[in-house]
Amino acid sequence: MSASQKKTPAPKKIQAVFYRSKAGHEPVRDWLKEDLSAEDRKIVGVDIATVEYGWPIGMPTCRPLGHNGLREVRSSLPGKRIARVIFCIVDDRMVLLSGFIKKTQKTPQSEIDKAAKRMKEIV
């Protein structure tokens, strides 16, 4: 295939951005860098990219949380661990609000509340 015949990648339908607190902290970026291994970060990153390029997208990668526009990216990690990134859509951007490793079957209310509080700061 010649250079002129190369396919250009499909554009992102939405762009993921990190929520930033008024103090300048990016909690999801910090969680990814500090709490996850390189392998785990890659898996979560691929799942976030799947949402960016495939929006709107549903199960098994993404699902609504039923709380005023909050959704979650669902990632399966090695060792039967489950990661979630809660996000909302603002101005055609996917704002990553909270990231965590699930320890129970149900998404912890504290994580939903944290994400909802952060969402209120930006909308």
mmCIF file of N, CA and C in Angstrom:
data_model
loop_
_atom_site.group_PDB
_atom_site.id
_atom_site.type_symbol
_atom_site.label_atom_id
_atom_site.label_comp_id
_atom_site.label_asym_id
_atom_site.label_seq_id
_atom_site.Cartn_x
_atom_site.Cartn_y
_atom_site.Cartn_z
ATOM 1 N N MET A 1 0.848 -1.169 0.000
ATOM 2 C CA MET A 1 0.000 0.000 0.000
ATOM 3 C C MET A 1 0.895 1.233 0.000
ATOM 4 N N SER A 2 0.654 2.150 -0.919
ATOM 5 C CA SER A 2 1.464 3.360 -0.992
ATOM 6 C C SER A 2 1.014 4.354 0.067
ATOM 7 N N ALA A 3 1.844 5.373 0.272
ATOM 8 C CA ALA A 3 1.536 6.378 1.287
ATOM 9 C C ALA A 3 0.216 7.073 0.996
ATOM 10 N N SER A 4 -0.102 7.259 -0.282
ATOM 11 C CA SER A 4 -1.343 7.958 -0.624
ATOM 12 C C SER A 4 -2.573 7.076 -0.415
ATOM 13 N N GLN A 5 -2.378 5.768 -0.277
ATOM 14 C CA GLN A 5 -3.493 4.852 -0.097
ATOM 15 C C GLN A 5 -3.746 4.500 1.367
ATOM 16 N N LYS A 6 -2.900 4.978 2.280
ATOM 17 C CA LYS A 6 -3.085 4.661 3.699
ATOM 18 C C LYS A 6 -4.387 5.241 4.199
ATOM 19 N N LYS A 7 -5.064 4.455 5.010
ATOM 20 C CA LYS A 7 -6.313 4.916 5.602
ATOM 21 C C LYS A 7 -6.013 5.868 6.743
ATOM 22 N N THR A 8 -6.773 6.934 6.807
ATOM 23 C CA THR A 8 -6.661 7.806 7.962
ATOM 24 C C THR A 8 -7.569 7.246 9.042
ATOM 25 N N PRO A 9 -7.114 7.278 10.283
ATOM 26 C CA PRO A 9 -7.937 6.720 11.346
ATOM 27 C C PRO A 9 -9.234 7.511 11.498
ATOM 28 N N ALA A 10 -10.267 6.817 11.933
ATOM 29 C CA ALA A 10 -11.548 7.476 12.175
ATOM 30 C C ALA A 10 -11.364 8.499 13.292
ATOM 31 N N PRO A 11 -12.010 9.637 13.170
ATOM 32 C CA PRO A 11 -11.870 10.645 14.232
ATOM 33 C C PRO A 11 -12.618 10.219 15.493
ATOM 34 N N LYS A 12 -12.151 10.743 16.610
ATOM 35 C CA LYS A 12 -12.854 10.493 17.876
ATOM 36 C C LYS A 12 -14.206 11.183 17.802
ATOM 37 N N LYS A 13 -15.217 10.517 18.303
ATOM 38 C CA LYS A 13 -16.548 11.115 18.336
ATOM 39 C C LYS A 13 -16.687 12.043 19.534
ATOM 40 N N ILE A 14 -16.021 11.691 20.633
ATOM 41 C CA ILE A 14 -15.917 12.563 21.800
ATOM 42 C C ILE A 14 -14.488 12.436 22.315
ATOM 43 N N GLN A 15 -14.024 13.447 23.003
ATOM 44 C CA GLN A 15 -12.663 13.425 23.539
ATOM 45 C C GLN A 15 -12.710 13.301 25.049
ATOM 46 N N ALA A 16 -11.902 12.398 25.586
ATOM 47 C CA ALA A 16 -11.812 12.242 27.040
ATOM 48 C C ALA A 16 -10.893 13.319 27.605
ATOM 49 N N VAL A 17 -11.339 13.949 28.664
ATOM 50 C CA VAL A 17 -10.540 14.926 29.396
ATOM 51 C C VAL A 17 -10.666 14.607 30.884
ATOM 52 N N PHE A 18 -9.633 14.933 31.637
ATOM 53 C CA PHE A 18 -9.657 14.689 33.073
ATOM 54 C C PHE A 18 -10.344 15.850 33.792
ATOM 55 N N TYR A 19 -11.207 15.505 34.746
ATOM 56 C CA TYR A 19 -11.751 16.514 35.652
ATOM 57 C C TYR A 19 -10.582 17.122 36.410
ATOM 58 N N ARG A 20 -10.604 18.453 36.551
ATOM 59 C CA ARG A 20 -9.557 19.146 37.307
ATOM 60 C C ARG A 20 -10.219 19.975 38.398
ATOM 61 N N SER A 21 -9.781 19.743 39.642
ATOM 62 C CA SER A 21 -10.337 20.497 40.771
ATOM 63 C C SER A 21 -9.872 21.944 40.699
ATOM 64 N N LYS A 22 -10.498 22.785 41.503
ATOM 65 C CA LYS A 22 -10.102 24.195 41.540
ATOM 66 C C LYS A 22 -8.654 24.353 41.966
ATOM 67 N N ALA A 23 -8.161 23.400 42.753
ATOM 68 C CA ALA A 23 -6.761 23.431 43.203
ATOM 69 C C ALA A 23 -5.804 22.870 42.150
ATOM 70 N N GLY A 24 -6.357 22.380 41.023
ATOM 71 C CA GLY A 24 -5.517 21.880 39.946
ATOM 72 C C GLY A 24 -5.244 20.386 39.970
ATOM 73 N N HIS A 25 -5.882 19.653 40.882
ATOM 74 C CA HIS A 25 -5.672 18.200 40.964
ATOM 75 C C HIS A 25 -6.541 17.483 39.932
ATOM 76 N N GLU A 26 -5.998 16.413 39.381
ATOM 77 C CA GLU A 26 -6.724 15.566 38.444
ATOM 78 C C GLU A 26 -6.807 14.170 39.055
ATOM 79 N N PRO A 27 -7.863 13.903 39.839
ATOM 80 C CA PRO A 27 -7.923 12.658 40.607
ATOM 81 C C PRO A 27 -7.886 11.387 39.771
ATOM 82 N N VAL A 28 -8.502 11.376 38.598
ATOM 83 C CA VAL A 28 -8.491 10.150 37.787
ATOM 84 C C VAL A 28 -7.096 9.924 37.213
ATOM 85 N N ARG A 29 -6.446 10.988 36.754
ATOM 86 C CA ARG A 29 -5.068 10.851 36.261
ATOM 87 C C ARG A 29 -4.159 10.335 37.375
ATOM 88 N N ASP A 30 -4.324 10.900 38.587
ATOM 89 C CA ASP A 30 -3.518 10.460 39.729
ATOM 90 C C ASP A 30 -3.768 8.981 40.028
ATOM 91 N N TRP A 31 -5.032 8.560 40.020
ATOM 92 C CA TRP A 31 -5.385 7.159 40.270
ATOM 93 C C TRP A 31 -4.737 6.249 39.237
ATOM 94 N N LEU A 32 -4.818 6.635 37.981
ATOM 95 C CA LEU A 32 -4.221 5.817 36.923
ATOM 96 C C LEU A 32 -2.711 5.671 37.127
ATOM 97 N N LYS A 33 -2.041 6.772 37.428
ATOM 98 C CA LYS A 33 -0.578 6.764 37.562
ATOM 99 C C LYS A 33 -0.093 6.107 38.850
ATOM 100 N N GLU A 34 -0.805 6.338 39.948
ATOM 101 C CA GLU A 34 -0.306 5.921 41.256
ATOM 102 C C GLU A 34 -0.821 4.562 41.716
ATOM 103 N N ASP A 35 -2.040 4.209 41.326
ATOM 104 C CA ASP A 35 -2.656 3.010 41.882
ATOM 105 C C ASP A 35 -2.723 1.824 40.920
ATOM 106 N N LEU A 36 -2.477 2.062 39.649
ATOM 107 C CA LEU A 36 -2.591 0.981 38.667
ATOM 108 C C LEU A 36 -1.237 0.646 38.058
ATOM 109 N N SER A 37 -1.052 -0.619 37.731
ATOM 110 C CA SER A 37 0.160 -1.043 37.034
ATOM 111 C C SER A 37 0.087 -0.576 35.584
ATOM 112 N N ALA A 38 1.191 -0.641 34.869
ATOM 113 C CA ALA A 38 1.219 -0.268 33.457
ATOM 114 C C ALA A 38 0.227 -1.111 32.659
ATOM 115 N N GLU A 39 0.139 -2.395 32.972
ATOM 116 C CA GLU A 39 -0.796 -3.280 32.271
ATOM 117 C C GLU A 39 -2.243 -2.863 32.535
ATOM 118 N N ASP A 40 -2.558 -2.563 33.789
ATOM 119 C CA ASP A 40 -3.909 -2.129 34.130
ATOM 120 C C ASP A 40 -4.244 -0.803 33.453
ATOM 121 N N ARG A 41 -3.283 0.148 33.451
ATOM 122 C CA ARG A 41 -3.502 1.442 32.798
ATOM 123 C C ARG A 41 -3.807 1.274 31.322
ATOM 124 N N LYS A 42 -3.100 0.348 30.683
ATOM 125 C CA LYS A 42 -3.318 0.120 29.253
ATOM 126 C C LYS A 42 -4.736 -0.396 29.010
ATOM 127 N N ILE A 43 -5.191 -1.329 29.825
ATOM 128 C CA ILE A 43 -6.539 -1.891 29.673
ATOM 129 C C ILE A 43 -7.591 -0.801 29.861
ATOM 130 N N VAL A 44 -7.457 -0.011 30.920
ATOM 131 C CA VAL A 44 -8.419 1.063 31.181
ATOM 132 C C VAL A 44 -8.361 2.090 30.047
ATOM 133 N N GLY A 45 -7.168 2.408 29.589
ATOM 134 C CA GLY A 45 -7.010 3.368 28.492
ATOM 135 C C GLY A 45 -7.656 2.903 27.200
ATOM 136 N N VAL A 46 -7.515 1.628 26.891
ATOM 137 C CA VAL A 46 -8.150 1.077 25.684
ATOM 138 C C VAL A 46 -9.672 1.158 25.815
ATOM 139 N N ASP A 47 -10.192 0.882 27.000
ATOM 140 C CA ASP A 47 -11.641 0.944 27.200
ATOM 141 C C ASP A 47 -12.154 2.387 27.088
ATOM 142 N N ILE A 48 -11.394 3.347 27.612
ATOM 143 C CA ILE A 48 -11.772 4.755 27.464
ATOM 144 C C ILE A 48 -11.736 5.141 25.985
ATOM 145 N N ALA A 49 -10.701 4.716 25.265
ATOM 146 C CA ALA A 49 -10.601 5.006 23.833
ATOM 147 C C ALA A 49 -11.751 4.376 23.050
ATOM 148 N N THR A 50 -12.181 3.195 23.457
ATOM 149 C CA THR A 50 -13.321 2.537 22.807
ATOM 150 C C THR A 50 -14.559 3.424 22.906
ATOM 151 N N VAL A 51 -14.751 4.055 24.058
ATOM 152 C CA VAL A 51 -15.879 4.965 24.234
ATOM 153 C C VAL A 51 -15.670 6.222 23.376
ATOM 154 N N GLU A 52 -14.449 6.763 23.365
ATOM 155 C CA GLU A 52 -14.176 7.966 22.574
ATOM 156 C C GLU A 52 -14.492 7.762 21.091
ATOM 157 N N TYR A 53 -14.066 6.639 20.536
ATOM 158 C CA TYR A 53 -14.228 6.387 19.104
ATOM 159 C C TYR A 53 -15.594 5.798 18.755
ATOM 160 N N GLY A 54 -16.265 5.182 19.723
ATOM 161 C CA GLY A 54 -17.509 4.495 19.429
ATOM 162 C C GLY A 54 -18.761 5.165 19.961
ATOM 163 N N TRP A 55 -18.617 6.344 20.555
ATOM 164 C CA TRP A 55 -19.740 7.011 21.194
ATOM 165 C C TRP A 55 -20.889 7.220 20.225
ATOM 166 N N PRO A 56 -22.146 6.996 20.616
ATOM 167 C CA PRO A 56 -22.569 6.414 21.883
ATOM 168 C C PRO A 56 -22.371 4.907 21.883
ATOM 169 N N ILE A 57 -22.010 4.383 23.010
ATOM 170 C CA ILE A 57 -21.690 2.959 23.140
ATOM 171 C C ILE A 57 -22.332 2.426 24.414
ATOM 172 N N GLY A 58 -22.700 1.161 24.377
ATOM 173 C CA GLY A 58 -23.357 0.562 25.536
ATOM 174 C C GLY A 58 -22.548 -0.570 26.127
ATOM 175 N N MET A 59 -23.274 -1.504 26.698
ATOM 176 C CA MET A 59 -22.653 -2.662 27.354
ATOM 177 C C MET A 59 -21.919 -3.507 26.319
ATOM 178 N N PRO A 60 -20.848 -4.156 26.684
ATOM 179 C CA PRO A 60 -20.329 -4.311 28.047
ATOM 180 C C PRO A 60 -19.312 -3.232 28.442
ATOM 181 N N THR A 61 -18.971 -2.308 27.533
ATOM 182 C CA THR A 61 -17.924 -1.329 27.827
ATOM 183 C C THR A 61 -18.418 -0.155 28.652
ATOM 184 N N CYS A 62 -19.641 0.249 28.444
ATOM 185 C CA CYS A 62 -20.137 1.475 29.056
ATOM 186 C C CYS A 62 -21.595 1.289 29.454
ATOM 187 N N ARG A 63 -21.968 1.924 30.572
ATOM 188 C CA ARG A 63 -23.380 1.888 30.941
ATOM 189 C C ARG A 63 -23.728 3.121 31.763
ATOM 190 N N PRO A 64 -24.988 3.572 31.652
ATOM 191 C CA PRO A 64 -25.424 4.703 32.475
ATOM 192 C C PRO A 64 -25.582 4.273 33.931
ATOM 193 N N LEU A 65 -25.324 5.196 34.834
ATOM 194 C CA LEU A 65 -25.482 4.898 36.257
ATOM 195 C C LEU A 65 -26.847 5.328 36.780
ATOM 196 N N GLY A 66 -27.660 5.942 35.938
ATOM 197 C CA GLY A 66 -28.989 6.337 36.374
ATOM 198 C C GLY A 66 -28.980 7.517 37.312
ATOM 199 N N HIS A 67 -27.960 8.338 37.238
ATOM 200 C CA HIS A 67 -27.853 9.497 38.129
ATOM 201 C C HIS A 67 -27.513 10.737 37.309
ATOM 202 N N ASN A 68 -28.526 11.336 36.709
ATOM 203 C CA ASN A 68 -28.368 12.608 35.999
ATOM 204 C C ASN A 68 -27.149 12.694 35.076
ATOM 205 N N GLY A 69 -27.006 11.744 34.187
ATOM 206 C CA GLY A 69 -25.961 11.843 33.182
ATOM 207 C C GLY A 69 -24.644 11.168 33.526
ATOM 208 N N LEU A 70 -24.526 10.570 34.693
ATOM 209 C CA LEU A 70 -23.298 9.845 35.020
ATOM 210 C C LEU A 70 -23.305 8.494 34.305
ATOM 211 N N ARG A 71 -22.145 8.123 33.793
ATOM 212 C CA ARG A 71 -21.957 6.834 33.134
ATOM 213 C C ARG A 71 -20.653 6.247 33.639
ATOM 214 N N GLU A 72 -20.450 4.960 33.349
ATOM 215 C CA GLU A 72 -19.189 4.343 33.754
ATOM 216 C C GLU A 72 -18.577 3.581 32.594
ATOM 217 N N VAL A 73 -17.243 3.649 32.520
ATOM 218 C CA VAL A 73 -16.460 2.797 31.636
ATOM 219 C C VAL A 73 -16.121 1.569 32.460
ATOM 220 N N ARG A 74 -16.381 0.402 31.891
ATOM 221 C CA ARG A 74 -16.215 -0.861 32.614
ATOM 222 C C ARG A 74 -14.987 -1.594 32.090
ATOM 223 N N SER A 75 -14.039 -1.886 32.962
ATOM 224 C CA SER A 75 -12.804 -2.571 32.572
ATOM 225 C C SER A 75 -12.598 -3.812 33.421
ATOM 226 N N SER A 76 -12.239 -4.908 32.756
ATOM 227 C CA SER A 76 -11.878 -6.146 33.457
ATOM 228 C C SER A 76 -10.368 -6.259 33.474
ATOM 229 N N LEU A 77 -9.809 -6.358 34.674
ATOM 230 C CA LEU A 77 -8.360 -6.412 34.854
ATOM 231 C C LEU A 77 -7.927 -7.828 35.207
ATOM 232 N N PRO A 78 -6.640 -8.130 35.037
ATOM 233 C CA PRO A 78 -6.143 -9.456 35.432
ATOM 234 C C PRO A 78 -6.416 -9.723 36.912
ATOM 235 N N GLY A 79 -6.530 -10.990 37.249
ATOM 236 C CA GLY A 79 -6.779 -11.370 38.640
ATOM 237 C C GLY A 79 -8.222 -11.185 39.050
ATOM 238 N N LYS A 80 -9.124 -11.211 38.078
ATOM 239 C CA LYS A 80 -10.565 -11.060 38.328
ATOM 240 C C LYS A 80 -10.898 -9.751 39.034
ATOM 241 N N ARG A 81 -10.108 -8.715 38.759
ATOM 242 C CA ARG A 81 -10.386 -7.391 39.328
ATOM 243 C C ARG A 81 -11.194 -6.579 38.320
ATOM 244 N N ILE A 82 -11.946 -5.636 38.837
ATOM 245 C CA ILE A 82 -12.819 -4.818 38.004
ATOM 246 C C ILE A 82 -12.525 -3.351 38.296
ATOM 247 N N ALA A 83 -12.259 -2.575 37.230
ATOM 248 C CA ALA A 83 -12.031 -1.139 37.370
ATOM 249 C C ALA A 83 -13.202 -0.399 36.741
ATOM 250 N N ARG A 84 -13.504 0.758 37.294
ATOM 251 C CA ARG A 84 -14.544 1.607 36.757
ATOM 252 C C ARG A 84 -14.039 3.041 36.705
ATOM 253 N N VAL A 85 -14.409 3.736 35.644
ATOM 254 C CA VAL A 85 -14.169 5.176 35.538
ATOM 255 C C VAL A 85 -15.535 5.807 35.309
ATOM 256 N N ILE A 86 -15.941 6.667 36.237
ATOM 257 C CA ILE A 86 -17.219 7.360 36.115
ATOM 258 C C ILE A 86 -16.975 8.670 35.363
ATOM 259 N N PHE A 87 -17.865 8.942 34.394
ATOM 260 C CA PHE A 87 -17.709 10.148 33.588
ATOM 261 C C PHE A 87 -19.063 10.762 33.276
ATOM 262 N N CYS A 88 -19.019 11.982 32.742
ATOM 263 C CA CYS A 88 -20.200 12.637 32.212
ATOM 264 C C CYS A 88 -19.810 13.285 30.889
ATOM 265 N N ILE A 89 -20.799 13.671 30.110
ATOM 266 C CA ILE A 89 -20.549 14.348 28.850
ATOM 267 C C ILE A 89 -20.864 15.829 29.037
ATOM 268 N N VAL A 90 -19.875 16.682 28.753
ATOM 269 C CA VAL A 90 -20.041 18.131 28.840
ATOM 270 C C VAL A 90 -19.429 18.737 27.582
ATOM 271 N N ASP A 91 -20.229 19.489 26.839
ATOM 272 C CA ASP A 91 -19.746 20.141 25.615
ATOM 273 C C ASP A 91 -19.044 19.155 24.688
ATOM 274 N N ASP A 92 -19.676 18.025 24.434
ATOM 275 C CA ASP A 92 -19.126 16.986 23.550
ATOM 276 C C ASP A 92 -17.774 16.456 24.013
ATOM 277 N N ARG A 93 -17.532 16.498 25.308
ATOM 278 C CA ARG A 93 -16.322 15.918 25.892
ATOM 279 C C ARG A 93 -16.722 14.931 26.972
ATOM 280 N N MET A 94 -15.911 13.905 27.096
ATOM 281 C CA MET A 94 -16.094 12.867 28.101
ATOM 282 C C MET A 94 -15.223 13.267 29.295
ATOM 283 N N VAL A 95 -15.829 13.793 30.343
ATOM 284 C CA VAL A 95 -15.070 14.271 31.500
ATOM 285 C C VAL A 95 -14.950 13.126 32.503
ATOM 286 N N LEU A 96 -13.712 12.668 32.730
ATOM 287 C CA LEU A 96 -13.441 11.552 33.637
ATOM 288 C C LEU A 96 -13.447 12.081 35.070
ATOM 289 N N LEU A 97 -14.435 11.665 35.850
ATOM 290 C CA LEU A 97 -14.682 12.234 37.176
ATOM 291 C C LEU A 97 -14.111 11.422 38.326
ATOM 292 N N SER A 98 -14.149 10.091 38.213
ATOM 293 C CA SER A 98 -13.725 9.233 39.320
ATOM 294 C C SER A 98 -13.278 7.884 38.775
ATOM 295 N N GLY A 99 -12.237 7.330 39.353
ATOM 296 C CA GLY A 99 -11.766 6.005 38.969
ATOM 297 C C GLY A 99 -11.491 5.189 40.208
ATOM 298 N N PHE A 100 -11.809 3.880 40.139
ATOM 299 C CA PHE A 100 -11.630 3.030 41.317
ATOM 300 C C PHE A 100 -11.664 1.568 40.914
ATOM 301 N N ILE A 101 -11.189 0.726 41.821
ATOM 302 C CA ILE A 101 -11.286 -0.727 41.686
ATOM 303 C C ILE A 101 -12.508 -1.163 42.489
ATOM 304 N N LYS A 102 -13.410 -1.890 41.840
ATOM 305 C CA LYS A 102 -14.611 -2.356 42.536
ATOM 306 C C LYS A 102 -14.268 -3.501 43.478
ATOM 307 N N LYS A 103 -14.831 -3.433 44.666
ATOM 308 C CA LYS A 103 -14.624 -4.499 45.643
ATOM 309 C C LYS A 103 -15.924 -5.238 45.938
ATOM 310 N N THR A 104 -17.038 -4.668 45.480
ATOM 311 C CA THR A 104 -18.346 -5.302 45.646
ATOM 312 C C THR A 104 -19.043 -5.302 44.291
ATOM 313 N N GLN A 105 -20.127 -6.035 44.180
ATOM 314 C CA GLN A 105 -20.839 -6.116 42.906
ATOM 315 C C GLN A 105 -21.473 -4.779 42.534
ATOM 316 N N LYS A 106 -21.974 -4.057 43.517
ATOM 317 C CA LYS A 106 -22.637 -2.789 43.269
ATOM 318 C C LYS A 106 -21.624 -1.643 43.308
ATOM 319 N N THR A 107 -21.800 -0.673 42.407
ATOM 320 C CA THR A 107 -20.942 0.509 42.423
ATOM 321 C C THR A 107 -21.166 1.256 43.732
ATOM 322 N N PRO A 108 -20.097 1.531 44.482
ATOM 323 C CA PRO A 108 -20.259 2.190 45.783
ATOM 324 C C PRO A 108 -20.938 3.557 45.657
ATOM 325 N N GLN A 109 -21.908 3.804 46.507
ATOM 326 C CA GLN A 109 -22.614 5.084 46.491
ATOM 327 C C GLN A 109 -21.648 6.237 46.716
ATOM 328 N N SER A 110 -20.607 6.018 47.510
ATOM 329 C CA SER A 110 -19.636 7.084 47.776
ATOM 330 C C SER A 110 -18.937 7.532 46.491
ATOM 331 N N GLU A 111 -18.666 6.596 45.578
ATOM 332 C CA GLU A 111 -18.034 6.948 44.300
ATOM 333 C C GLU A 111 -19.012 7.708 43.407
ATOM 334 N N ILE A 112 -20.274 7.295 43.414
ATOM 335 C CA ILE A 112 -21.297 7.998 42.632
ATOM 336 C C ILE A 112 -21.476 9.418 43.164
ATOM 337 N N ASP A 113 -21.533 9.555 44.495
ATOM 338 C CA ASP A 113 -21.693 10.874 45.116
ATOM 339 C C ASP A 113 -20.498 11.774 44.801
ATOM 340 N N LYS A 114 -19.293 11.207 44.864
ATOM 341 C CA LYS A 114 -18.078 11.973 44.562
ATOM 342 C C LYS A 114 -18.121 12.473 43.112
ATOM 343 N N ALA A 115 -18.483 11.594 42.194
ATOM 344 C CA ALA A 115 -18.553 11.966 40.785
ATOM 345 C C ALA A 115 -19.640 13.016 40.554
ATOM 346 N N ALA A 116 -20.795 12.850 41.214
ATOM 347 C CA ALA A 116 -21.899 13.808 41.054
ATOM 348 C C ALA A 116 -21.480 15.187 41.562
ATOM 349 N N LYS A 117 -20.763 15.240 42.662
ATOM 350 C CA LYS A 117 -20.279 16.512 43.206
ATOM 351 C C LYS A 117 -19.318 17.178 42.231
ATOM 352 N N ARG A 118 -18.409 16.398 41.659
ATOM 353 C CA ARG A 118 -17.456 16.947 40.688
ATOM 354 C C ARG A 118 -18.171 17.422 39.437
ATOM 355 N N MET A 119 -19.189 16.674 39.008
ATOM 356 C CA MET A 119 -19.937 17.059 37.820
ATOM 357 C C MET A 119 -20.623 18.411 38.053
ATOM 358 N N LYS A 120 -21.172 18.631 39.241
ATOM 359 C CA LYS A 120 -21.850 19.894 39.545
ATOM 360 C C LYS A 120 -20.895 21.076 39.463
ATOM 361 N N GLU A 121 -19.616 20.829 39.728
ATOM 362 C CA GLU A 121 -18.624 21.907 39.657
ATOM 363 C C GLU A 121 -18.362 22.370 38.227
ATOM 364 N N ILE A 122 -18.613 21.493 37.252
ATOM 365 C CA ILE A 122 -18.232 21.818 35.877
ATOM 366 C C ILE A 122 -19.407 22.080 34.943
ATOM 367 N N VAL A 123 -20.613 21.781 35.372
ATOM 368 C CA VAL A 123 -21.768 22.024 34.484
ATOM 369 C C VAL A 123 -22.565 23.227 34.919
#
